[in-house]
C-alpha positions in Angstrom: 0.0 0.0 0.0 2.9 2.4 0.9 4.6 1.7 -2.4 1.5 2.1 -4.5 0.7 5.4 -2.7 4.3 6.6 -3.1 4.7 5.9 -6.8 1.2 7.2 -7.4 2.2 10.6 -5.9 5.6 10.9 -7.7 4.6 9.4 -11.0 1.3 10.6 -12.6 1.0 7.6 -14.9 1.4 4.9 -12.3 -2.2 4.6 -11.2 -3.6 4.8 -14.7 -5.5 1.9 -16.3 -2.7 1.4 -18.8 -0.1 1.0 -16.1 -2.3 -1.3 -13.9 -3.1 -3.5 -16.9 0.6 -3.7 -17.8 1.4 -4.9 -14.3 -1.3 -7.6 -14.1 -0.3 -8.8 -17.6 3.3 -9.3 -16.5 3.1 -10.7 -13.0 1.3 -14.1 -13.7 4.3 -15.5 -15.5 6.8 -14.9 -12.6 4.0 -15.7 -10.1 3.4 -19.1 -11.6 7.1 -19.9 -11.7 7.4 -18.8 -8.1 4.6 -21.3 -7.2 6.6 -23.9 -9.1 9.6 -23.1 -6.9 7.5 -23.0 -3.7 6.5 -26.6 -3.7 10.1 -28.0 -3.5 10.9 -25.2 -1.0 8.3 -26.5 1.3 10.3 -29.7 1.8 13.7 -28.0 2.0 14.5 -28.6 -1.6 14.7 -26.5 -4.8 13.9 -26.7 -8.5 16.4 -24.7 -10.5 14.9 -26.1 -13.7 11.6 -24.2 -13.4 12.4 -21.7 -16.2 14.2 -24.1 -18.4 11.2 -26.6 -18.3 8.8 -23.6 -18.9 10.7 -22.6 -22.1 11.0 -26.3 -23.3 7.3 -26.9 -22.8 6.5 -23.8 -24.9 8.9 -24.8 -27.6 7.6 -28.4 -27.8 4.0 -27.0 -28.0 5.2 -24.6 -30.7 6.7 -27.3 -32.8 3.7 -29.5 -32.4 1.4 -26.6 -33.5 3.5 -25.7 -36.5 4.8 -29.1 -37.8 2.7 -31.9 -36.4 -0.9 -30.5 -36.2 -1.0 -29.6 -40.0 -0.1 -33.3 -40.8 -3.2 -34.5 -39.0 -5.5 -33.0 -41.5 -7.7 -31.2 -39.0 -9.5 -28.0 -39.9 -8.0 -24.7 -38.8 -9.9 -24.2 -35.6 -8.9 -21.9 -32.8 -10.2 -24.3 -30.1 -8.2 -27.2 -31.5 -5.0 -25.0 -31.8 -5.3 -23.7 -28.2 -6.1 -27.2 -26.8 -3.2 -28.7 -28.7 -0.7 -26.1 -27.3 -2.0 -26.5 -23.7 -2.0 -30.4 -23.8 1.5 -30.7 -25.3 3.0 -28.1 -23.0 1.5 -29.6 -19.9 2.6 -33.1 -20.9 6.1 -31.7 -21.4 5.9 -30.1 -17.9 4.8 -33.4 -16.4 7.7 -35.2 -18.1 10.2 -32.7 -16.8 8.7 -33.0 -13.3 8.9 -36.8 -13.5 12.6 -36.7 -14.4 13.3 -34.3 -11.5 11.3 -36.5 -9.1 13.0 -39.7 -10.1 16.4 -38.2 -9.7 15.7 -36.7 -6.3 13.2 -39.2 -4.9 14.3 -42.5 -6.2 18.0 -42.0 -6.9 18.5 -39.7 -3.9 20.4 -37.1 -5.9 20.6 -33.7 -4.0 17.8 -31.5 -5.3 20.1 -28.6 -6.1 22.4 -30.8 -8.2 19.6 -32.8 -9.9 17.6 -29.7 -10.9 20.8 -27.8 -11.9 21.7 -30.7 -14.3 18.2 -30.8 -15.7 18.2 -27.0 -16.2 21.2 -27.5 -18.5 19.7 -30.6 -20.0 16.3 -28.9 -20.8 18.1 -25.8 -22.1 20.3 -28.0 -24.3 17.3 -29.7 -25.8 15.7 -26.3 -26.5 18.9 -25.0 -28.2 19.2 -28.2 -30.2 15.6 -28.0 -31.5 15.8 -24.4 -32.4 19.5 -24.0 -33.3 19.4 -21.0 -31.0 16.7 -19.1 -32.9 13.2 -18.0 -31.8 10.2 -19.9 -33.1 7.4 -17.6 -34.4 4.6 -17.7 -37.0 1.8 -19.0 -34.8 -1.9 -18.7 -35.7 -3.6 -15.6 -34.3 -5.7 -17.8 -32.1 -2.8 -18.5 -29.7 -2.7 -14.8 -28.7 -6.2 -15.2 -27.3 -4.8 -17.0 -24.3 -2.9 -14.0 -23.0 -4.3 -11.0 -24.8 -8.0 -11.2 -23.9 -10.0 -10.0 -21.0 -12.9 -11.4 -19.0 -15.1 -9.1 -16.8 -12.5 -6.4 -17.3 -9.6 -8.5 -16.0 -6.8 -9.8 -18.3 -7.1 -13.6 -18.8 -3.6 -14.4 -17.5 -4.3 -12.6 -14.2 -7.5 -14.6 -13.8 -5.5 -17.8 -14.5 -3.0 -16.7 -11.8 -5.8 -16.0 -9.3 -7.4 -19.4 -10.1 -4.1 -21.2 -9.6 -3.6 -19.3 -6.3 -6.9 -20.6 -5.0 -6.3 -24.1 -6.2 -2.8 -24.2 -4.5 -4.3 -22.8 -1.2 -6.9 -25.7 -1.2 -4.2 -28.2 -2.2 -1.8 -27.2 0.6 -4.3 -26.3 3.3 -7.3 -28.6 2.7 -5.9 -31.8 1.3 -4.0 -34.8 2.6 -1.3 -34.1 0.0 -0.6 -30.7 1.5 -0.4 -32.2 5.0 2.0 -34.9 3.8 4.1 -32.3 2.0 4.5 -30.2 5.1 5.2 -33.2 7.3 7.9 -34.4 4.9 9.5 -30.9 5.0 9.3 -30.7 8.8 10.9 -34.1 9.4 11.6 -36.6 6.6 12.5 -39.4 9.0 9.3 -39.0 11.0 7.4 -38.9 7.8 8.9 -42.2 6.7 8.1 -43.8 10.1 4.5 -42.7 9.9 4.1 -44.9 6.8 4.2 -42.1 4.2 5.9 -42.9 0.9 8.5 -40.1 0.8 9.6 -41.0 -2.7 6.1 -40.8 -4.1 5.5 -37.4 -2.4 8.7 -36.1 -3.9 7.7 -37.3 -7.3 4.3 -35.7 -7.0 5.4 -32.3 -6.0 8.0 -32.1 -8.8 5.2 -33.1 -11.2 3.0 -30.3 -9.9 6.0 -27.9 -10.2 6.5 -29.0 -13.8 2.8 -28.4 -14.6 3.0 -24.8 -13.1 6.1 -24.1 -15.1 4.4 -25.3 -18.3 1.4 -23.0 -17.7 3.8 -20.1 -17.3 5.4 -21.1 -20.6 2.0 -21.1 -22.3 1.3 -17.6 -21.1 4.7 -16.4 -22.3 4.2 -18.0 -25.7 0.8 -16.5 -26.1 1.8 -13.0 -25.0 4.9 -12.8 -27.1 3.6 -15.0 -30.0 7.0 -16.7 -29.9 8.9 -19.4 -28.1 12.6 -19.3 -27.2 15.1 -21.0 -24.9 16.3 -17.5 -23.8 13.2 -16.2 -22.2 13.9 -15.3 -18.6 17.1 -17.3 -18.6 19.2 -14.7 -16.9 16.9 -13.6 -14.1 13.8 -15.7 -13.5 15.3 -18.5 -11.5 17.0 -16.1 -9.0 13.8 -14.0 -8.9 11.6 -17.0 -8.0 14.1 -17.9 -5.2 14.1 -14.3 -4.0 10.3 -14.3 -3.9 10.1 -17.5 -1.8 12.7 -16.2 0.6 10.9 -12.9 1.1 7.6 -14.8 1.4 9.0 -16.8 4.3 8.7 -20.2 2.6 10.8 -22.8 4.3 10.9 -26.6 5.0 7.5 -27.5 6.5 5.9 -24.1 6.6 4.8 -21.3 4.2 1.7 -19.7 2.9 0.6 -19.3 -0.7 -0.9 -15.9 0.0 2.6 -14.7 1.1 4.1 -15.6 -2.3 1.1 -13.9 -4.0 1.7 -10.6 -2.1 5.5 -10.7 -2.6 5.0 -11.1 -6.4 2.8 -8.0 -6.3 5.3 -6.0 -4.2 8.2 -6.8 -6.6 6.0 -6.0 -9.7 5.0 -2.6 -8.2 8.7 -1.8 -7.4 9.7 -2.9 -11.0 7.0 -0.9 -12.7 7.3 2.1 -10.4 11.0 2.6 -10.7 10.9 1.9 -14.5 8.4 4.8 -14.9 10.3 7.1 -12.6 13.6 6.6 -14.4 12.1 7.0 -17.8 10.4 10.2 -16.7 13.7 11.6 -15.1 16.2 10.7 -17.8 14.3 9.1 -20.7 15.7 5.6 -20.0 15.2 2.9 -17.4 
């Protein structure tokens, strides 16, 4: 509230509809990746591959859309195209999560090493598929995912809100959430209570992969392109920062804290960008 009031006073354009819409269009992507990082954080782990799996999911969906879907002989239909992108991307996210989960849960590789290796692995696949170039030329229907509004709110923001509520239910009102926090609090006690630690690890990495894939779909739709480079320099560190600031740790943490932290950082980013542009013409 203090930041919004401060930037609103010093920068006239900050509280305009254009500025607010710009913020709510941008924050769902990093917000979803932060949720993908939150799940491993709750058990004292980490997933350094969130951004790499997001980009790979988008690229695989893009290749399916451009190269495979036309071979099936289906009519050009926006619903089919959007469904194909979503299904392929989410399946890729699940596969990425399974690989992380198997390495950490069943082979007992340290999460930081396993996911660091997979970050390089997924990025390598993406570079190999694209030869380092950006994939473009999607049907206009793909832009509908991110560039439309419902009840006056951008669709990506509504997706982010929906995922937030689903995660709150999953972590606070389900047996999975209870098991996840128990595993994070004390893995040995969790094992002795009869919980299957390996299976829980596999499950939360799969959920993490799905959330990364959804972020990749939104990026692909907003930019109408897919690339291995999107967010590669900053997004992983930013998701870690958000979870640290939100107080997420092994066995404890609230979804709403991550939600608020994402908003705070987006307000800071947009506010200082506008101030610097106004002062010296460049951010």
